[in-house]
Short mmCIF file of C-alpha atoms in Angstrom, two decimals:
data_model
loop_
_atom_site.label_atom_id
_atom_site.label_comp_id
_atom_site.label_asym_id
_atom_site.label_seq_id
_atom_site.Cartn_x
_atom_site.Cartn_y
_atom_site.Cartn_z
CA MET A 231 -1.18 31.33 3.61
CA ALA A 232 -3.14 34.23 5.11
CA ALA A 233 -0.78 36.71 3.42
CA VAL A 234 -1.28 34.95 0.10
CA ARG A 235 -5.06 35.16 0.48
CA ARG A 236 -4.85 38.88 1.27
CA SER A 237 -2.65 39.44 -1.79
CA LEU A 238 -5.11 37.61 -4.02
CA ARG A 239 -8.01 39.66 -2.70
CA GLY A 240 -6.08 42.83 -3.57
CA LEU A 241 -5.64 41.91 -7.22
CA GLY A 242 -7.63 43.66 -9.90
CA GLY A 243 -9.78 41.87 -12.44
CA SER A 244 -7.07 41.61 -15.12
CA ASP A 245 -4.43 40.56 -12.60
CA ALA A 246 -6.71 37.89 -11.17
CA ALA A 247 -7.34 36.56 -14.67
CA LEU A 248 -3.60 36.35 -15.29
CA VAL A 249 -3.08 34.45 -12.02
CA ALA A 250 -5.91 32.06 -12.89
CA ALA A 251 -4.47 31.50 -16.36
CA ALA A 252 -1.01 30.85 -14.93
CA ALA A 253 -2.43 28.38 -12.40
CA THR A 254 -4.38 26.60 -15.14
CA ALA A 255 -1.28 26.38 -17.31
CA ALA A 256 0.74 24.99 -14.39
CA VAL A 257 -1.89 22.32 -13.70
CA ALA A 258 -2.02 21.37 -17.39
CA ALA A 259 1.78 21.19 -17.58
CA LEU A 260 1.92 18.96 -14.51
CA ALA A 261 -0.77 16.68 -15.92
CA LEU A 262 1.02 16.46 -19.27
CA PHE A 263 4.36 15.71 -17.64
CA GLY A 264 2.76 13.09 -15.41
CA GLU A 265 1.02 11.39 -18.33
CA ARG A 266 4.23 11.19 -20.35
CA ARG A 267 6.33 10.02 -17.43
CA PHE A 268 3.93 7.63 -15.67
CA GLY A 269 1.18 6.93 -18.20
CA ALA A 270 -2.51 7.41 -17.45
CA PRO A 271 -2.05 7.45 -13.63
CA GLY A 272 0.27 10.44 -14.11
CA LEU A 273 -2.71 12.62 -14.99
CA ALA A 274 -3.38 12.79 -11.25
CA LEU A 275 -0.02 14.50 -10.66
CA PRO A 276 -1.61 17.96 -10.09
CA LEU A 277 -3.78 16.45 -7.36
CA VAL A 278 -0.71 14.84 -5.79
CA VAL A 279 1.17 18.14 -5.82
CA GLY A 280 -1.83 19.95 -4.31
CA ALA A 281 -2.18 17.34 -1.57
CA ALA A 282 1.55 17.59 -0.89
CA LEU A 283 1.32 21.34 -0.39
CA VAL A 284 -1.48 20.82 2.13
CA LEU A 285 0.29 17.95 3.92
CA PHE A 286 3.59 19.78 4.21
CA ARG A 287 2.14 22.15 6.81
CA ARG A 288 0.67 19.19 8.72
CA PRO A 289 3.63 17.05 9.78
CA VAL A 290 1.61 14.53 11.80
CA ALA A 291 -0.55 13.80 8.77
CA ALA A 292 2.52 13.70 6.50
CA VAL A 293 4.21 11.07 8.67
CA ALA A 294 0.97 9.10 8.99
CA VAL A 295 0.58 9.01 5.21
CA ALA A 296 4.23 8.00 4.72
CA VAL A 297 3.69 5.04 7.06
CA ALA A 298 0.16 4.05 6.03
CA LEU A 299 0.59 4.10 2.24
CA PRO A 300 3.36 1.47 2.13
CA VAL A 301 1.20 -0.66 4.42
CA LEU A 302 -1.79 -0.35 2.09
CA ALA A 303 0.11 -0.76 -1.17
CA GLU A 304 1.48 -4.27 -1.61
CA GLY A 305 4.32 -5.31 -3.88
CA GLU A 306 4.32 -7.58 -6.91
CA SER A 307 3.45 -10.67 -4.88
CA PHE A 308 -0.07 -9.39 -4.24
CA GLY A 309 -1.20 -9.37 -7.84
CA VAL A 310 -2.79 -5.89 -7.90
CA GLY A 311 -0.80 -3.88 -10.44
CA PRO A 312 -1.60 -0.27 -9.43
CA MET A 313 -0.34 -0.93 -5.89
CA THR A 314 3.19 -1.55 -7.12
CA ALA A 315 3.49 2.01 -8.45
CA LEU A 316 4.76 3.07 -5.02
CA TYR A 317 7.82 0.85 -5.51
CA THR A 318 8.69 1.49 -9.15
CA ASP A 319 12.17 2.75 -9.99
CA LEU A 320 11.98 6.50 -10.57
CA ILE A 321 15.56 7.70 -10.53
CA ARG A 322 18.56 5.38 -10.12
CA GLY A 323 16.89 2.95 -7.77
CA LEU A 324 14.86 5.49 -5.81
CA THR A 325 11.11 4.90 -5.56
CA PRO A 326 8.03 7.01 -4.74
CA LEU A 327 8.18 5.44 -1.27
CA ASP A 328 11.57 7.07 -0.72
CA GLY A 329 10.15 10.40 -1.84
CA LEU A 330 7.21 9.96 0.54
CA VAL A 331 9.49 9.30 3.52
CA LEU A 332 11.82 12.19 2.67
CA PHE A 333 8.80 14.47 2.26
CA ALA A 334 7.53 13.51 5.73
CA LEU A 335 10.96 14.11 7.26
CA ALA A 336 11.17 17.53 5.59
CA SER A 337 7.69 18.39 6.87
CA VAL A 338 8.71 17.60 10.46
CA ALA A 339 11.95 19.56 10.11
CA PHE A 340 10.10 22.59 8.72
CA ASP A 341 7.55 22.44 11.54
CA VAL A 342 10.27 22.29 14.20
CA VAL A 343 12.01 25.33 12.70
CA ARG A 344 8.74 27.23 12.19
CA THR A 345 7.52 26.72 15.76
CA GLY A 346 10.93 27.15 17.37
CA ARG A 347 10.67 23.90 19.32
CA GLY A 348 13.93 22.44 20.56
CA LEU A 349 14.90 19.05 19.20
CA ARG A 350 14.23 16.12 21.54
CA LEU A 351 15.86 12.71 21.75
CA PRO A 352 14.53 10.30 24.40
CA ALA A 353 17.37 8.76 26.38
CA ALA A 354 16.29 5.24 25.43
CA LEU A 355 16.79 6.08 21.74
CA GLY A 356 20.14 7.81 22.09
CA LEU A 357 22.32 4.70 22.11
CA PRO A 358 20.56 2.67 19.37
CA LEU A 359 20.19 5.58 16.96
CA GLY A 360 23.75 6.72 17.63
CA LEU A 361 25.16 3.22 17.11
CA THR A 362 23.14 2.78 13.93
CA ALA A 363 24.42 6.10 12.60
CA LEU A 364 28.02 5.10 13.38
CA ALA A 365 27.51 1.68 11.79
CA LEU A 366 26.02 3.24 8.66
CA ALA A 367 28.87 5.74 8.42
CA ALA A 368 31.42 2.94 8.77
CA GLY A 369 29.54 0.91 6.16
CA VAL A 370 29.64 3.84 3.75
CA VAL A 371 33.41 4.15 4.19
CA VAL A 372 33.94 0.42 3.60
CA THR A 373 31.66 0.48 0.56
CA GLN A 374 33.45 3.49 -0.93
CA ALA A 375 36.77 1.71 -0.46
CA SER A 376 35.43 -1.22 -2.50
CA GLY A 377 34.82 1.12 -5.46
CA ALA A 378 31.02 1.37 -5.31
CA SER A 379 29.35 4.47 -6.74
CA THR A 380 27.72 7.13 -4.61
CA THR A 381 24.33 6.19 -6.05
CA ASP A 382 24.74 2.53 -5.10
CA ILE A 383 25.79 3.53 -1.59
CA PHE A 384 22.76 5.78 -1.15
CA VAL A 385 20.29 3.26 -2.56
CA ASN A 386 21.63 0.39 -0.45
CA GLY A 387 21.97 2.45 2.74
CA ARG A 388 18.75 4.43 2.68
CA ILE A 389 16.65 1.81 4.50
CA VAL A 390 19.04 1.74 7.45
CA ALA A 391 18.98 5.55 7.41
CA TYR A 392 15.19 5.48 7.76
CA LEU A 393 15.58 3.48 10.97
CA ILE A 394 17.49 6.47 12.35
CA ALA A 395 15.51 9.35 10.89
CA LEU A 396 11.90 8.21 11.33
CA PRO A 397 11.96 7.54 15.10
CA PHE A 398 13.84 10.81 15.62
CA ALA A 399 11.27 12.69 13.54
CA ILE A 400 8.31 11.14 15.35
CA VAL A 401 9.56 12.03 18.84
CA ASN A 402 9.89 15.62 17.62
CA LEU A 403 6.27 15.83 16.50
CA ASP A 404 3.88 17.86 18.64
CA LEU A 405 1.82 14.90 19.89
CA SER A 406 -0.63 14.84 22.77
CA ALA A 407 -1.96 11.70 24.44
CA THR A 408 -5.24 12.15 22.57
CA THR A 409 -3.47 12.32 19.21
CA VAL A 410 -1.39 9.25 20.00
CA THR A 411 -4.52 7.33 20.96
CA ARG A 412 -6.24 8.29 17.72
CA LEU A 413 -3.21 7.25 15.68
CA LEU A 414 -3.09 3.86 17.42
CA HIS A 415 -6.81 3.31 16.82
CA GLY A 416 -6.20 4.22 13.20
CA ALA A 417 -3.44 1.62 13.00
CA VAL A 418 -5.81 -1.09 14.26
CA ALA A 419 -8.43 0.02 11.74
CA LEU A 420 -5.78 -0.20 9.02
CA ALA A 421 -4.87 -3.72 10.15
CA ILE A 422 -8.51 -4.81 9.94
CA ALA A 423 -8.84 -3.21 6.51
CA LYS A 424 -5.72 -5.06 5.36
CA ALA A 425 -7.18 -8.31 6.67
CA VAL A 426 -10.37 -7.74 4.67
CA ILE A 427 -8.40 -6.87 1.52
CA GLY A 428 -6.18 -9.92 1.94
CA LEU A 429 -9.12 -12.27 2.38
CA LEU A 430 -10.86 -10.78 -0.66
CA ALA A 431 -7.69 -11.23 -2.71
CA LEU A 432 -7.45 -14.81 -1.50
CA GLY A 433 -11.03 -15.47 -2.54
CA ALA A 434 -10.36 -13.96 -5.96
CA GLY A 435 -7.14 -15.95 -6.35
CA ILE A 436 -5.13 -12.91 -7.46
CA SER A 437 -2.28 -13.05 -4.94
CA ILE A 438 0.85 -15.19 -5.08
CA GLU A 439 0.47 -18.98 -5.14
CA ILE A 440 2.48 -21.29 -2.89
CA GLU A 441 1.25 -24.33 -4.75
CA ALA A 442 -0.69 -24.85 -7.96
CA GLY A 443 -4.13 -23.38 -7.44
CA THR A 444 -3.48 -22.32 -3.81
CA SER A 445 -3.31 -18.59 -3.13
CA LEU A 446 -2.45 -16.83 0.12
CA THR A 447 -3.31 -13.51 1.70
CA TYR A 448 0.02 -11.73 2.19
CA TYR A 449 3.49 -13.01 1.43
CA GLU A 450 5.47 -9.87 2.29
CA PRO A 451 6.06 -9.17 6.00
CA THR A 452 4.63 -5.66 6.42
CA ALA A 453 0.92 -6.50 6.47
CA ASN A 454 1.50 -9.63 8.53
CA TRP A 455 3.46 -7.62 11.11
CA LEU A 456 0.79 -4.93 11.46
CA ILE A 457 -1.96 -7.54 11.76
CA LEU A 458 0.05 -9.46 14.36
CA VAL A 459 0.62 -6.35 16.50
CA ALA A 460 -3.03 -5.29 16.24
CA LEU A 461 -4.25 -8.80 17.06
CA LEU A 462 -2.03 -9.04 20.14
CA GLY A 463 -3.19 -5.58 21.18
CA VAL A 464 -6.87 -6.56 21.12
CA LEU A 465 -6.20 -9.85 22.91
CA GLY A 466 -4.05 -8.02 25.45
CA ALA A 467 -6.89 -5.59 26.11
CA LEU A 468 -9.25 -8.47 26.81
CA LEU A 469 -6.78 -10.21 29.12
CA THR A 470 -5.91 -7.09 31.11
CA GLY A 471 -9.48 -5.97 31.66
CA ALA A 472 -9.66 -3.16 29.12
CA ARG A 473 -12.72 -2.82 26.95
CA PRO A 474 -11.81 -2.57 23.27
CA PRO A 475 -14.44 -1.04 20.98
CA LEU A 476 -16.92 -3.36 19.32
CA TRP A 477 -15.43 -2.79 15.87
CA MET A 478 -12.07 -4.09 17.09
CA LEU A 479 -13.69 -7.23 18.48
CA LEU A 480 -15.58 -7.80 15.23
CA GLY A 481 -12.37 -7.37 13.25
CA THR A 482 -10.36 -9.82 15.36
CA PRO A 483 -11.59 -13.02 13.61
CA LEU A 484 -10.76 -11.43 10.27
CA MET A 485 -7.21 -10.68 11.39
CA VAL A 486 -6.80 -14.23 12.72
CA ALA A 487 -8.03 -15.72 9.44
CA CYS A 488 -5.79 -13.44 7.38
CA LEU A 489 -2.70 -14.30 9.42
CA VAL A 490 -3.37 -18.04 9.29
CA LEU A 491 -4.07 -17.99 5.55
CA SER A 492 -0.86 -16.09 4.83
CA TYR A 493 0.85 -19.50 5.12
CA ARG A 494 3.91 -17.68 6.47
CA ARG A 495 5.42 -20.11 8.96
CA SER A 496 7.64 -17.39 10.37
CA PHE A 497 4.68 -15.25 11.41
CA TRP A 498 2.85 -18.27 12.77
CA ILE A 499 5.86 -18.85 15.01
CA ALA A 500 5.94 -15.16 15.96
CA ALA A 501 2.24 -15.32 16.83
CA ILE A 502 2.76 -18.38 19.03
CA VAL A 503 5.69 -16.74 20.85
CA GLY A 504 3.71 -13.52 21.25
CA LEU A 505 0.64 -15.31 22.59
CA LEU A 506 2.67 -17.29 25.12
CA LEU A 507 4.35 -14.12 26.37
CA LEU A 508 0.99 -12.36 26.43
CA LEU A 509 -0.49 -15.06 28.66
CA LEU A 510 2.57 -14.92 30.91
CA LEU A 511 2.39 -11.14 31.32
CA ALA A 512 -1.36 -11.31 31.88
CA LEU A 513 -0.64 -13.22 35.08
CA ALA A 514 0.86 -10.00 36.46
CA THR A 515 -2.56 -8.32 36.53
CA PRO A 516 -5.56 -9.29 38.71
CA ARG A 517 -7.85 -9.32 35.70
CA GLY A 518 -5.34 -11.38 33.74
CA ARG A 519 -5.13 -14.00 36.49
CA ARG A 520 -8.88 -14.45 36.31
CA VAL A 521 -8.98 -14.71 32.54
CA VAL A 522 -5.81 -16.64 31.78
CA VAL A 523 -7.08 -19.99 33.08
CA PRO A 524 -10.17 -20.02 30.83
CA ALA A 525 -8.00 -18.83 27.94
CA VAL A 526 -5.49 -21.65 28.42
CA ALA A 527 -8.37 -24.12 28.75
CA LEU A 528 -9.83 -22.94 25.45
CA VAL A 529 -6.46 -23.31 23.73
CA ALA A 530 -6.07 -26.82 25.17
CA VAL A 531 -9.55 -27.80 23.96
CA ALA A 532 -8.79 -26.42 20.50
CA ILE A 533 -5.56 -28.44 20.32
CA TRP A 534 -7.39 -31.58 21.49
CA VAL A 535 -10.13 -31.09 18.88
CA LEU A 536 -7.58 -30.60 16.11
CA GLY A 537 -5.74 -33.70 17.27
CA THR A 538 -8.87 -35.84 17.03
CA LEU A 539 -9.74 -34.70 13.49
CA ASP A 540 -8.92 -37.06 10.63
CA PHE A 541 -7.65 -34.97 7.75
CA GLN A 542 -8.47 -37.01 4.67
CA ALA A 543 -6.68 -34.63 2.32
CA GLN A 544 -3.35 -32.93 2.77
CA THR A 545 -4.58 -29.36 2.46
CA PRO A 546 -2.01 -26.56 2.02
CA LEU A 547 -2.66 -25.46 5.61
CA VAL A 548 -1.98 -28.95 6.98
CA LYS A 549 1.16 -29.32 4.88
CA ARG A 550 2.42 -25.93 6.04
CA VAL A 551 1.84 -26.83 9.68
CA GLU A 552 3.59 -30.18 9.22
CA SER A 553 6.58 -28.39 7.68
CA LEU A 554 7.23 -26.80 11.10
CA ASN A 555 8.45 -30.21 12.27
CA PRO A 556 12.23 -29.92 12.83
CA ALA A 557 12.66 -33.44 11.46
CA GLN A 558 11.71 -32.15 8.01
CA LEU A 559 14.46 -29.54 7.83
CA GLU A 560 16.86 -31.88 6.10
CA THR A 561 14.29 -32.85 3.43
CA ASN A 562 13.07 -29.30 2.69
CA ALA A 563 15.35 -27.71 0.09
CA GLN A 564 14.69 -24.15 1.24
CA ASP A 565 15.31 -24.96 4.89
CA ARG A 566 18.46 -26.84 3.90
CA TYR A 567 19.53 -23.78 1.93
CA ARG A 568 19.21 -21.56 5.01
CA ILE A 569 21.41 -23.89 7.04
CA ASP A 570 24.13 -24.05 4.37
CA GLU A 571 23.88 -20.31 3.75
CA ARG A 572 24.46 -19.62 7.43
CA VAL A 573 27.63 -21.71 7.44
CA ASN A 574 28.98 -19.73 4.48
CA VAL A 575 28.00 -16.35 5.95
CA VAL A 576 29.67 -17.15 9.26
CA ALA A 577 32.81 -18.08 7.32
CA GLU A 578 32.62 -14.74 5.48
CA ILE A 579 32.25 -12.84 8.75
CA ARG A 580 35.29 -14.62 10.15
CA ASP A 581 37.26 -13.15 7.24
CA HIS A 582 35.84 -9.64 7.83
CA PRO A 583 34.89 -9.58 11.53
CA ILE A 584 35.33 -5.85 12.22
CA ALA A 585 34.43 -3.87 9.11
CA GLY A 586 32.15 -6.29 7.26
CA LEU A 587 31.73 -6.28 3.49
CA GLY A 588 29.94 -2.96 3.07
CA LEU A 589 26.49 -2.12 1.76
CA VAL A 590 26.84 -3.38 -1.82
CA GLU A 591 29.09 -6.44 -1.96
CA GLY A 592 27.55 -9.87 -1.41
CA TRP A 593 29.09 -12.82 0.44
CA SER A 594 31.17 -15.29 -1.57
CA ALA A 595 32.41 -17.87 0.95
CA ALA A 596 31.97 -21.49 -0.12
CA ALA A 597 32.49 -23.40 3.11
CA ARG A 598 29.51 -25.54 2.15
CA PRO A 599 27.87 -25.98 -1.29
CA LEU A 600 24.34 -24.63 -1.64
CA PRO A 601 21.50 -26.92 -2.77
CA VAL A 602 20.01 -24.08 -4.88
CA GLU A 603 21.08 -20.63 -6.04
CA HIS A 604 18.74 -17.63 -5.87
CA VAL A 605 18.91 -14.41 -7.84
CA ASP A 606 20.79 -11.88 -5.67
CA GLY A 607 20.76 -14.54 -2.96
CA ARG A 608 24.31 -13.73 -1.88
CA GLU A 609 23.31 -10.18 -0.98
CA TYR A 610 20.82 -11.49 1.58
CA VAL A 611 21.14 -13.52 4.77
CA HIS A 612 18.36 -15.52 6.46
CA PHE A 613 19.51 -14.28 9.88
CA ALA A 614 19.08 -10.60 10.73
CA LEU A 615 21.96 -10.27 13.19
CA LEU A 616 24.36 -11.89 10.70
CA TRP A 617 23.13 -9.61 7.90
CA TRP A 618 23.82 -6.50 9.97
CA TRP A 619 27.23 -7.86 10.95
CA LEU A 620 28.08 -8.87 7.39
CA LYS A 621 27.06 -5.55 5.85
CA LEU A 622 27.98 -3.03 8.58
CA GLY A 623 30.58 -4.90 10.59
CA LEU A 624 30.72 -5.28 14.34
CA LEU A 625 29.08 -1.88 14.81
CA GLY A 626 26.16 -3.11 12.71
CA ALA A 627 25.65 -6.15 14.92
CA ALA A 628 25.78 -3.92 18.00
CA ALA A 629 23.28 -1.51 16.40
CA TYR A 630 20.81 -4.33 15.70
CA VAL A 631 20.99 -5.51 19.30
CA ALA A 632 20.66 -1.93 20.59
CA ILE A 633 17.57 -1.26 18.45
CA ALA A 634 15.92 -4.45 19.70
CA ALA A 635 16.82 -3.60 23.31
CA ALA A 636 15.38 -0.08 22.98
CA PHE A 637 12.20 -1.47 21.44
CA VAL A 638 11.76 -3.92 24.32
CA THR A 639 12.60 -1.30 26.96
CA LEU A 640 10.18 1.30 25.62
CA ALA A 641 7.42 -1.28 25.15
CA TRP A 642 7.87 -2.49 28.72
CA ARG A 643 7.76 1.06 30.13
CA THR A 644 4.62 1.85 28.17
CA PHE A 645 2.94 -1.33 29.36
CA ARG A 646 3.91 -1.06 33.04
CA ARG A 647 3.40 2.64 33.66
CA ASP A 648 0.04 4.07 34.68
CA ALA A 649 -1.34 5.29 31.36
CA SER A 650 -4.48 4.96 29.31
CA ALA A 651 -5.67 1.49 28.40
CA THR A 652 -4.79 2.14 24.76
CA LEU A 653 -1.17 2.96 25.58
CA ARG A 654 -0.82 -0.01 27.91
CA CYS A 655 -2.16 -2.38 25.28
CA PHE A 656 0.11 -0.83 22.64
CA GLY A 657 3.13 -1.42 24.85
CA LEU A 658 2.04 -4.97 25.66
CA ALA A 659 1.36 -5.84 22.01
CA SER A 660 4.67 -4.33 20.91
CA LEU A 661 6.57 -6.23 23.59
CA CYS A 662 5.00 -9.58 22.69
CA SER A 663 5.27 -9.08 18.94
CA VAL A 664 8.92 -8.04 19.01
CA ALA A 665 9.72 -11.16 21.03
CA GLY A 666 8.27 -13.17 18.17
CA LEU A 667 10.13 -11.06 15.62
CA LEU A 668 13.48 -11.66 17.30
CA VAL A 669 12.80 -15.39 17.08
CA ILE A 670 11.81 -15.45 13.41
CA GLU A 671 14.62 -13.13 12.37
CA THR A 672 16.95 -16.03 13.07
CA THR A 673 15.52 -17.53 9.85
CA ALA A 674 14.78 -14.35 7.86
CA THR A 675 15.83 -10.70 7.71
CA PHE A 676 13.29 -7.91 7.46
CA LEU A 677 14.76 -5.01 9.45
CA GLY A 678 17.09 -2.94 7.30
CA VAL A 679 16.37 -5.03 4.18
CA ASP A 680 12.65 -4.65 3.47
CA ALA A 681 11.86 -0.96 2.98
CA ARG A 682 8.15 -1.22 3.79
CA PHE A 683 8.70 -3.23 6.94
CA SER A 684 11.54 -0.99 8.12
CA VAL A 685 9.40 2.15 7.72
CA LEU A 686 6.60 0.59 9.78
CA TYR A 687 8.99 -0.74 12.44
CA ALA A 688 10.78 2.61 12.72
CA ALA A 689 7.45 4.40 13.12
CA GLN A 690 6.41 1.93 15.81
CA LEU A 691 9.69 2.51 17.66
CA GLY A 692 9.14 6.27 17.54
CA MET A 693 5.56 5.93 18.77
CA LEU A 694 6.75 3.74 21.65
CA ALA A 695 9.21 6.46 22.65
CA VAL A 696 6.40 9.04 22.64
CA ALA A 697 4.00 6.71 24.47
CA ALA A 698 6.60 5.85 27.10
CA GLY A 699 6.98 9.55 27.82
CA ILE A 700 3.24 10.09 28.05
CA ALA A 701 2.66 6.92 30.09
CA ARG A 702 4.20 8.26 33.27
CA PRO A 703 3.38 7.21 36.84
CA PRO A 704 0.53 8.95 38.69
CA ASP A 705 2.85 11.07 40.84
CA ALA A 706 4.66 12.38 37.79
CA ALA A 707 1.36 13.11 36.06
CA ALA A 708 0.18 15.09 39.08
CA ALA A 709 3.43 17.02 39.22
CA ARG A 710 3.22 17.99 35.55
CA PRO A 711 -0.39 18.84 34.72
CA GLY A 712 -1.44 20.21 31.38
CA ARG A 713 -0.30 19.24 27.93
CA ASP A 714 1.43 15.88 27.67
CA GLU A 715 5.12 16.08 26.91
CA PRO A 716 7.52 13.16 26.36
CA ARG A 717 9.77 12.51 29.35
CA GLU A 718 13.39 11.49 29.61
CA SER A 719 14.34 13.64 26.64
CA LEU A 720 17.80 14.97 26.00
CA PRO A 721 17.56 18.53 24.63
CA LEU A 722 19.63 18.87 21.46
CA SER A 723 18.98 22.54 20.90
CA GLY A 724 17.15 25.47 22.38
#
C-alpha cells in the first residue's frame, strides 16, 4: 500500500486525471453490475468491494465479520426481508455467506504467508479435524459413486468443510490474550443486541408464528445458541466471583426474555442442562459454594410460585412448557414423527453401516410409516449422531463424537487453568452449553446441517483452542513471559 501511495504521488496532473477517471469508471461499472444482478441493494457493491480490500489485510477482522454477519442476519423465518440476502442463491447453490467464509479463510492464509508464520494445529484439534476430513473425503467418494454432480457434492459438503477450515484458520491468527478478551466481550454485546432485536420483532409481530397471532423471537438455532452461551457466561461469572461489567448485567434479563420467548423447547432443555451443570461446577470454587445455596433457593422459590399460580388461559408459553411432558409424545404429531423417523433411519444405517449414503442421497427405509411427510424431510435426521453416520458413514459418526470431545476438553482446560476471568467464564459457559447441545441434538441436528450455526460453532471451537493455549498455569506463564502464544501446538511447517 505504501508503494502504491508513492506511485500515485509521482504521477503528473494528466496521469492523475486518467487514474481518477479509471477509478470512477470502475466504481460506476460495479454499481451498474450490482444493480442489474441484485436490484437496488446492488448499488452498494462498490462499497462492499472497497471494504473487502481493507478487510483482506486484516484477517482477525475478516474472520470476525464472517462469523458476526450470519449471526446478525436471520433467515426467512424472521420476517425481515433484507436480512435474507446473505442466504440467497448466487451460483449453483452457493450463497454470499459461503463467499464471506471463503474470503475470511483466504485472508488468514494470505496473512500467514505474508508474515512467514508457521502453521499451528493444537493437539486437541488434530484428531477431530483429521477424522472429519477423512469422513468428508469418504463421503465425497460415496457420493460420486452414486452419480451425483460435482456441484451437488460441493454444495452439500461445504458446511462440514467449514467445521474443519474455520477452527484451523482461527488458531493460526495472531491473537493475544487482550484481543481474545475483546472478541469475547464483543460476542456478548452481539448476543445482547440480538436479544433486543428479537424482542422488538416479537413486539412488532413480524417473525414466524407458532400459532395464530402468536409470534416468537428466534426460530433458527444460531441466535438462540449465542444467547445461551452468553447468558451462561454472565451467570458463571457471578457464581465464580468474577465481576462482569454493568452492561452485561443489564443485558442479562433481555437475553433471558428472548430465550424464553423463542418457544424453542430444545433450547429450553439445553438451558436447563447448562444451568444444572453450571451450579454443579460452581461448587468447585469457594465463591461458588457461597453463592450456590442462595441461587438454588431462589430457583426453588420461583418454581413454588409458578406452581401456586392459577393460569386461567392456556397461553402459548404454558402450552409449550406442558408439551415437554413425555406423556404427550404419543399425541404430538411432530414428536411422533421424530420417533418413527429414527426407526427408519436406524434401519437405513443397518443397510449401509460403514460407508453411509453419501452427501446427497436421502434415506428411504420404511420400517415404520410416517404420520406426516415433510419437504426434503428424508435428507434430514432429528438426531445429529445418526445424521453424521447416515451421510458420512462410520467415520462420520466418529468425527461427530471427536468434535464434541475436543469441544468439551478445550472448554474444561480453559475453565480450570489459571487465566483471566473472561477466559475462565468463556470456558465454563462453553462447557455447560455444549452439554445442553449434546442433549438436544438427540432430537434435532444443527451441526453440519445449518450453515449459520456451524460457522458460529466452528468459530467457538477455534477460540476455545486459542483460549486453552493462553489460559496456562501460573508456572508456565512465568516460564514464558511476553506475548501470549497458544500452547500444545503441532508445527505443520516452518
